[in-house]
JSON list of C-alpha atoms in Angstrom, two decimals:
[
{"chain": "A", "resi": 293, "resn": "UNK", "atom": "CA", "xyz": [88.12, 72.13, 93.71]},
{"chain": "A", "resi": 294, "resn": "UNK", "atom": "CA", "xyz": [91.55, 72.46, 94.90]},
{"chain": "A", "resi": 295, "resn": "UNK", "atom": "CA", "xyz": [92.49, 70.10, 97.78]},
{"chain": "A", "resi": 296, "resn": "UNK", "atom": "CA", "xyz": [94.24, 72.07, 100.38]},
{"chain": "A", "resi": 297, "resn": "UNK", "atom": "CA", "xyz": [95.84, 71.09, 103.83]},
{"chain": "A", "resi": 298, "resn": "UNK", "atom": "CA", "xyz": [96.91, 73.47, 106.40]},
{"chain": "A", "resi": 299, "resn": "UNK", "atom": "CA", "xyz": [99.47, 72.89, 108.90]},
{"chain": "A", "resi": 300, "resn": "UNK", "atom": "CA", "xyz": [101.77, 74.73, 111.56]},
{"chain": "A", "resi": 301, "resn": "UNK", "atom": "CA", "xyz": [98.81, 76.16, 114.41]},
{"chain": "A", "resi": 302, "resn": "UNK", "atom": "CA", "xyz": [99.55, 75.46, 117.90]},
{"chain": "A", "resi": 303, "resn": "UNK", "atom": "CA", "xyz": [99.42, 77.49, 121.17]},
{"chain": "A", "resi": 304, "resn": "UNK", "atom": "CA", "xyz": [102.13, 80.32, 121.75]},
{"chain": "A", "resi": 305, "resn": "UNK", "atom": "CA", "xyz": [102.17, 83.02, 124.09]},
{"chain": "A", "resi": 306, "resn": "UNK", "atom": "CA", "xyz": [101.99, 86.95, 123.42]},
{"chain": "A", "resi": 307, "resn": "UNK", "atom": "CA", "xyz": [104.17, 88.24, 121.24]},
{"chain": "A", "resi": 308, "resn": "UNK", "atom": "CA", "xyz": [105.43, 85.18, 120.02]},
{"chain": "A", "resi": 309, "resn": "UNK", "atom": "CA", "xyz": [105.57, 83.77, 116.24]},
{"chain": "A", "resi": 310, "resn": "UNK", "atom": "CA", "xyz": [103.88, 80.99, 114.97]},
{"chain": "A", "resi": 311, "resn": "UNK", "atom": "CA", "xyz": [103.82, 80.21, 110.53]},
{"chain": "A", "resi": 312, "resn": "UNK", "atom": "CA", "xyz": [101.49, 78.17, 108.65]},
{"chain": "A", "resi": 313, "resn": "UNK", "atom": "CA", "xyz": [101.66, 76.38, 105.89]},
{"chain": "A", "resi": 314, "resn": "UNK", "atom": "CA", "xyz": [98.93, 75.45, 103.29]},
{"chain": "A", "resi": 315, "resn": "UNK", "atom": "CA", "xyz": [99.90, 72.77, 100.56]},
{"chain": "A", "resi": 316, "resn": "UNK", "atom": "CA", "xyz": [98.03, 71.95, 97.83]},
{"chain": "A", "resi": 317, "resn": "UNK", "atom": "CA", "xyz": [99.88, 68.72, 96.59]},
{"chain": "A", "resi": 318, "resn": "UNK", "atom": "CA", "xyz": [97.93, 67.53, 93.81]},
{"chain": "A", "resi": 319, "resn": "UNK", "atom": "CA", "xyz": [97.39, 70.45, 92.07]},
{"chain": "A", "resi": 320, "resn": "UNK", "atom": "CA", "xyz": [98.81, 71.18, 88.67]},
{"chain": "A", "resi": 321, "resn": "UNK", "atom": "CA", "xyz": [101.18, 74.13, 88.43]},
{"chain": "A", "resi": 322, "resn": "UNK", "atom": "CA", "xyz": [98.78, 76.32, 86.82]},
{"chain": "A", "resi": 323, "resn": "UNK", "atom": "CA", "xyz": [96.49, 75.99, 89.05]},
{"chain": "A", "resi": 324, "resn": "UNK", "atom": "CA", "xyz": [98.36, 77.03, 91.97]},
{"chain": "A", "resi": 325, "resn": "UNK", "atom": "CA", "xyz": [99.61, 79.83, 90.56]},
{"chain": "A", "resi": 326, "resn": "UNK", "atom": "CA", "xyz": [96.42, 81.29, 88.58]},
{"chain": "A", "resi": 327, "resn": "UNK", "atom": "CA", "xyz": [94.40, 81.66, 91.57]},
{"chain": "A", "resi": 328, "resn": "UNK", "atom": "CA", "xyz": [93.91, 84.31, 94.44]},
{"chain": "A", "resi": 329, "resn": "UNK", "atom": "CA", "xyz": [95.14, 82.73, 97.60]},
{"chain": "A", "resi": 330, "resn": "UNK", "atom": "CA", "xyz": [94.57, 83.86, 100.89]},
{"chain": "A", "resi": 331, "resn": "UNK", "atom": "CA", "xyz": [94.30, 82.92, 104.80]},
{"chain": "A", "resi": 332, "resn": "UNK", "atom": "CA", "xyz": [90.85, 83.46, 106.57]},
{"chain": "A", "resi": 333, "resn": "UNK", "atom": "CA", "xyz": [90.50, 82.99, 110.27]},
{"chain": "A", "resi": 334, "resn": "UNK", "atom": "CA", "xyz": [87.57, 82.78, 112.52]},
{"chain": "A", "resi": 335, "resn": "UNK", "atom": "CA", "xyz": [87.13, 83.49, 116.22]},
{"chain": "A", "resi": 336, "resn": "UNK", "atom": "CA", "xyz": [85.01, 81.54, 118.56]},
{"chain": "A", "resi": 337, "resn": "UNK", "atom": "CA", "xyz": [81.08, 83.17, 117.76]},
{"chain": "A", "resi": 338, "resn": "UNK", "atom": "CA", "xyz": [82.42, 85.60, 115.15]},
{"chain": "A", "resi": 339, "resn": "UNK", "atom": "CA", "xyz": [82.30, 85.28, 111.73]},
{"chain": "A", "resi": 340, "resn": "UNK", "atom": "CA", "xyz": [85.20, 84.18, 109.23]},
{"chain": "A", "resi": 341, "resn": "UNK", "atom": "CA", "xyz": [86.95, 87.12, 108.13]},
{"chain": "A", "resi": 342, "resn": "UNK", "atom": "CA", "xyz": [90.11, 87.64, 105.74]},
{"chain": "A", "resi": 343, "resn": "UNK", "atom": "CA", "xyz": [93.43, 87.98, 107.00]},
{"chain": "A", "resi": 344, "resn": "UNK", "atom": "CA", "xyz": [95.51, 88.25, 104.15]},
{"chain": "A", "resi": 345, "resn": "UNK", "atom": "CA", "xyz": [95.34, 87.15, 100.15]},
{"chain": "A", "resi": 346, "resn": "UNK", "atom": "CA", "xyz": [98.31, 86.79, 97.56]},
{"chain": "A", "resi": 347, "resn": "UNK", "atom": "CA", "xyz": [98.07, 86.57, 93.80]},
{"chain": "A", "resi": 348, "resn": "UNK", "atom": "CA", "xyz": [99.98, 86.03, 90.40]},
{"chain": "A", "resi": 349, "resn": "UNK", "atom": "CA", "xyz": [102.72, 87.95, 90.68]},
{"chain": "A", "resi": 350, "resn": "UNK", "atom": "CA", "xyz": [103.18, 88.51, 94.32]},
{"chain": "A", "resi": 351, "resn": "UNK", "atom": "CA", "xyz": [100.66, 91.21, 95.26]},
{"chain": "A", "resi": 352, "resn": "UNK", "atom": "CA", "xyz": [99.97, 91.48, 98.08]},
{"chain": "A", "resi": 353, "resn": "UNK", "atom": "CA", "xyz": [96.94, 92.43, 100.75]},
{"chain": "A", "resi": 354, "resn": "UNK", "atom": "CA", "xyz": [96.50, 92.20, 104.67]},
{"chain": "A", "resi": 355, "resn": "UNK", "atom": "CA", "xyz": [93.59, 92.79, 107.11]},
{"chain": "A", "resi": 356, "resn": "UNK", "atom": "CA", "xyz": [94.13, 96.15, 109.09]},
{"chain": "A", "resi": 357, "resn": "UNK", "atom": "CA", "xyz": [94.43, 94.38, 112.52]},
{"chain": "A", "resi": 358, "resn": "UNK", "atom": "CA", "xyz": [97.86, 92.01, 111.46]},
{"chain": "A", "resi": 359, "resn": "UNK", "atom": "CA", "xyz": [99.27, 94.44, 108.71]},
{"chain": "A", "resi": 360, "resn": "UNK", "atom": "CA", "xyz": [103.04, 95.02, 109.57]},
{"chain": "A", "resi": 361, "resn": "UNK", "atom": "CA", "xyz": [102.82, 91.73, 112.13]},
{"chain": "A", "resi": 362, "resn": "UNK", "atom": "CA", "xyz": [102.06, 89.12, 109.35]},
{"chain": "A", "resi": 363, "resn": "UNK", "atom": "CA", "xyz": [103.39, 87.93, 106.28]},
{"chain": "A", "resi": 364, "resn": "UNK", "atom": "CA", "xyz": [101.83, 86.31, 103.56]},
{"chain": "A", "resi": 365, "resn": "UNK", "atom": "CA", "xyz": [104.08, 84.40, 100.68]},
{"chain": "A", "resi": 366, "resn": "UNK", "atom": "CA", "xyz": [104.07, 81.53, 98.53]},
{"chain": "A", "resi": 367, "resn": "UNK", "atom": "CA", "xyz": [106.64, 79.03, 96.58]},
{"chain": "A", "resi": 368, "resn": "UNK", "atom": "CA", "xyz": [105.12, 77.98, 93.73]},
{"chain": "A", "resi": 369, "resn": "UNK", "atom": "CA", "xyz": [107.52, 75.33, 93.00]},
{"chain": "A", "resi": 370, "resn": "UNK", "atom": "CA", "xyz": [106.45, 73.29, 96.33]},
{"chain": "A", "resi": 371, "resn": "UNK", "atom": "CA", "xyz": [102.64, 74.52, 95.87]},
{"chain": "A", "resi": 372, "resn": "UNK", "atom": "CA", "xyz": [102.31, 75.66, 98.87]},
{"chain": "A", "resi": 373, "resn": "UNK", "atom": "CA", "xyz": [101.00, 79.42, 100.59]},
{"chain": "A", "resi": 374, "resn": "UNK", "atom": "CA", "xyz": [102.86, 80.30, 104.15]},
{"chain": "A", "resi": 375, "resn": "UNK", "atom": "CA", "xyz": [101.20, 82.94, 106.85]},
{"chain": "A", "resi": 376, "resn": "UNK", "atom": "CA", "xyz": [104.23, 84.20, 109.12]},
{"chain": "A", "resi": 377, "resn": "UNK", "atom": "CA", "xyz": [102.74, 85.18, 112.23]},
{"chain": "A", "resi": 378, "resn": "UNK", "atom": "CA", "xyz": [104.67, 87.35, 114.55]},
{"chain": "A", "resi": 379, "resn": "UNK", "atom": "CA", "xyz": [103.86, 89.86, 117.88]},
{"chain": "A", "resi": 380, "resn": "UNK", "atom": "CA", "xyz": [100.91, 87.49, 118.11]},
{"chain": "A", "resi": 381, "resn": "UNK", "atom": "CA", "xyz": [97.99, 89.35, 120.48]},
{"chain": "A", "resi": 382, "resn": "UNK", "atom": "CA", "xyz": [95.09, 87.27, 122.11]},
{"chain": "A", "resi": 383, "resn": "UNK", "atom": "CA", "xyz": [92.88, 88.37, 119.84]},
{"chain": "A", "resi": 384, "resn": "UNK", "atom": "CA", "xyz": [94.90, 86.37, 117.07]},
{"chain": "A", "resi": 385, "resn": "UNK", "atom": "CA", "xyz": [93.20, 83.39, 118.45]},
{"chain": "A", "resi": 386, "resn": "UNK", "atom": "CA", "xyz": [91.09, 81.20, 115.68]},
{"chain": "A", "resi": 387, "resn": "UNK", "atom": "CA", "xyz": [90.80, 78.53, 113.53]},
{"chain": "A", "resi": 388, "resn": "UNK", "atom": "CA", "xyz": [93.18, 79.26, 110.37]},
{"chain": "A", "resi": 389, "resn": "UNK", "atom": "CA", "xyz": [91.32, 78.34, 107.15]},
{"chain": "A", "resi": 390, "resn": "UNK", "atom": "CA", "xyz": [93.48, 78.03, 103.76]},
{"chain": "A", "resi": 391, "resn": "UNK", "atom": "CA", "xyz": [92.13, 79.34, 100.53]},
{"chain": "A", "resi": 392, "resn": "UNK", "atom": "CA", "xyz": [92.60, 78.93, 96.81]},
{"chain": "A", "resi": 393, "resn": "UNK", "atom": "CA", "xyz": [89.53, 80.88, 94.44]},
{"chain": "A", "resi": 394, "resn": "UNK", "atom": "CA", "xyz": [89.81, 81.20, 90.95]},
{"chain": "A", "resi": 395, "resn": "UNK", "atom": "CA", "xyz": [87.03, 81.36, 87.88]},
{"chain": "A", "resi": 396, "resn": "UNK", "atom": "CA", "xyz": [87.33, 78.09, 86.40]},
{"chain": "A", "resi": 397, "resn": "UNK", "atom": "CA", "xyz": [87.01, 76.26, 89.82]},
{"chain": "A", "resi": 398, "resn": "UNK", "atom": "CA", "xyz": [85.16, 78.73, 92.71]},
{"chain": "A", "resi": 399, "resn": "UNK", "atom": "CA", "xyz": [86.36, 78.52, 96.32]},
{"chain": "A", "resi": 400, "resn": "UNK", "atom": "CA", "xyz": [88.42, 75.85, 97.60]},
{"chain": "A", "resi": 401, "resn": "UNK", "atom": "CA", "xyz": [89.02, 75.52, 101.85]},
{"chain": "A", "resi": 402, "resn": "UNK", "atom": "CA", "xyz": [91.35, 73.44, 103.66]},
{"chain": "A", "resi": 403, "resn": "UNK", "atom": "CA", "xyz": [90.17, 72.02, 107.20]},
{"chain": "A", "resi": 404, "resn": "UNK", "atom": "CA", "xyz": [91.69, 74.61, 109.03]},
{"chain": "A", "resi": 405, "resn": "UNK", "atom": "CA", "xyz": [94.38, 74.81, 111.82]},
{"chain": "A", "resi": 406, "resn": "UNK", "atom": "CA", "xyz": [93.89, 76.26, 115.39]},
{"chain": "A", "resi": 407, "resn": "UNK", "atom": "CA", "xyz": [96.16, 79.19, 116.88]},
{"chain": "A", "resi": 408, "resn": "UNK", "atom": "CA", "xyz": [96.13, 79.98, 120.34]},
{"chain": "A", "resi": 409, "resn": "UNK", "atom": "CA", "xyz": [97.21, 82.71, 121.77]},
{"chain": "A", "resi": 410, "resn": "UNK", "atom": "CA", "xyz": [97.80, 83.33, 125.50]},
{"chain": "A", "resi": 411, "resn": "UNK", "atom": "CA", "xyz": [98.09, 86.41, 127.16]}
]
């Protein structure tokens, strides 16, 4: 398991721009950079769902309902995965979960990080 901690939610109106960060400080190199890594959020009495994912050499993949509004990245170097938020809708709302999957190790979370969003 990877340990993972998530950090930058908070409450923000419409349209506004929030980013999270998701370290993973005591991981090797090679670990961090081997696996898939992706942001997952969940609504109050819906189910998690993925937002967007990132992998070894940048690619790239984004839910239908943020595409073009968020922006997922990572610096290796400082092991840690960023989620730029911007034109943030109500519907946004959720608990932000990090994650880090690869073969060798399975599915790692982080705790998770609330965004609000106010209309």
């Amino acid at each position: 398991q990877v340990y993972l901690v998530e950090s930058g939610g908070g409450l923000v109106q419409a349209g506004g721009s929030l980013r999270l960060s998701c370290a993973a400080p005591r991981a090797i190199l090679s670990t961090f950079t081997d696996g898939i890594m992706a942001w997952y959020r969940q609504a109050p009495g819906k189910e998690r769902e993925l937002v967007a994912s990132i992998i070894h050499g940048g690619s790239t993949n984004y839910a239908v309902s943020v595409k073009d509004r968020f922006t997922i990245s990572k610096d290796n170097r400082k092991r840690t995965m960023y989620l730029q938020m911007n034109n943030l809708k109500p519907e946004d709302t959720g608990v932000y979960y990090c994650n880090h999957h690869s073969q060798s190790l399975g599915d790692s979370w982080g705790q998770g990080t609330q965004v609000t969003v106010s209309s």
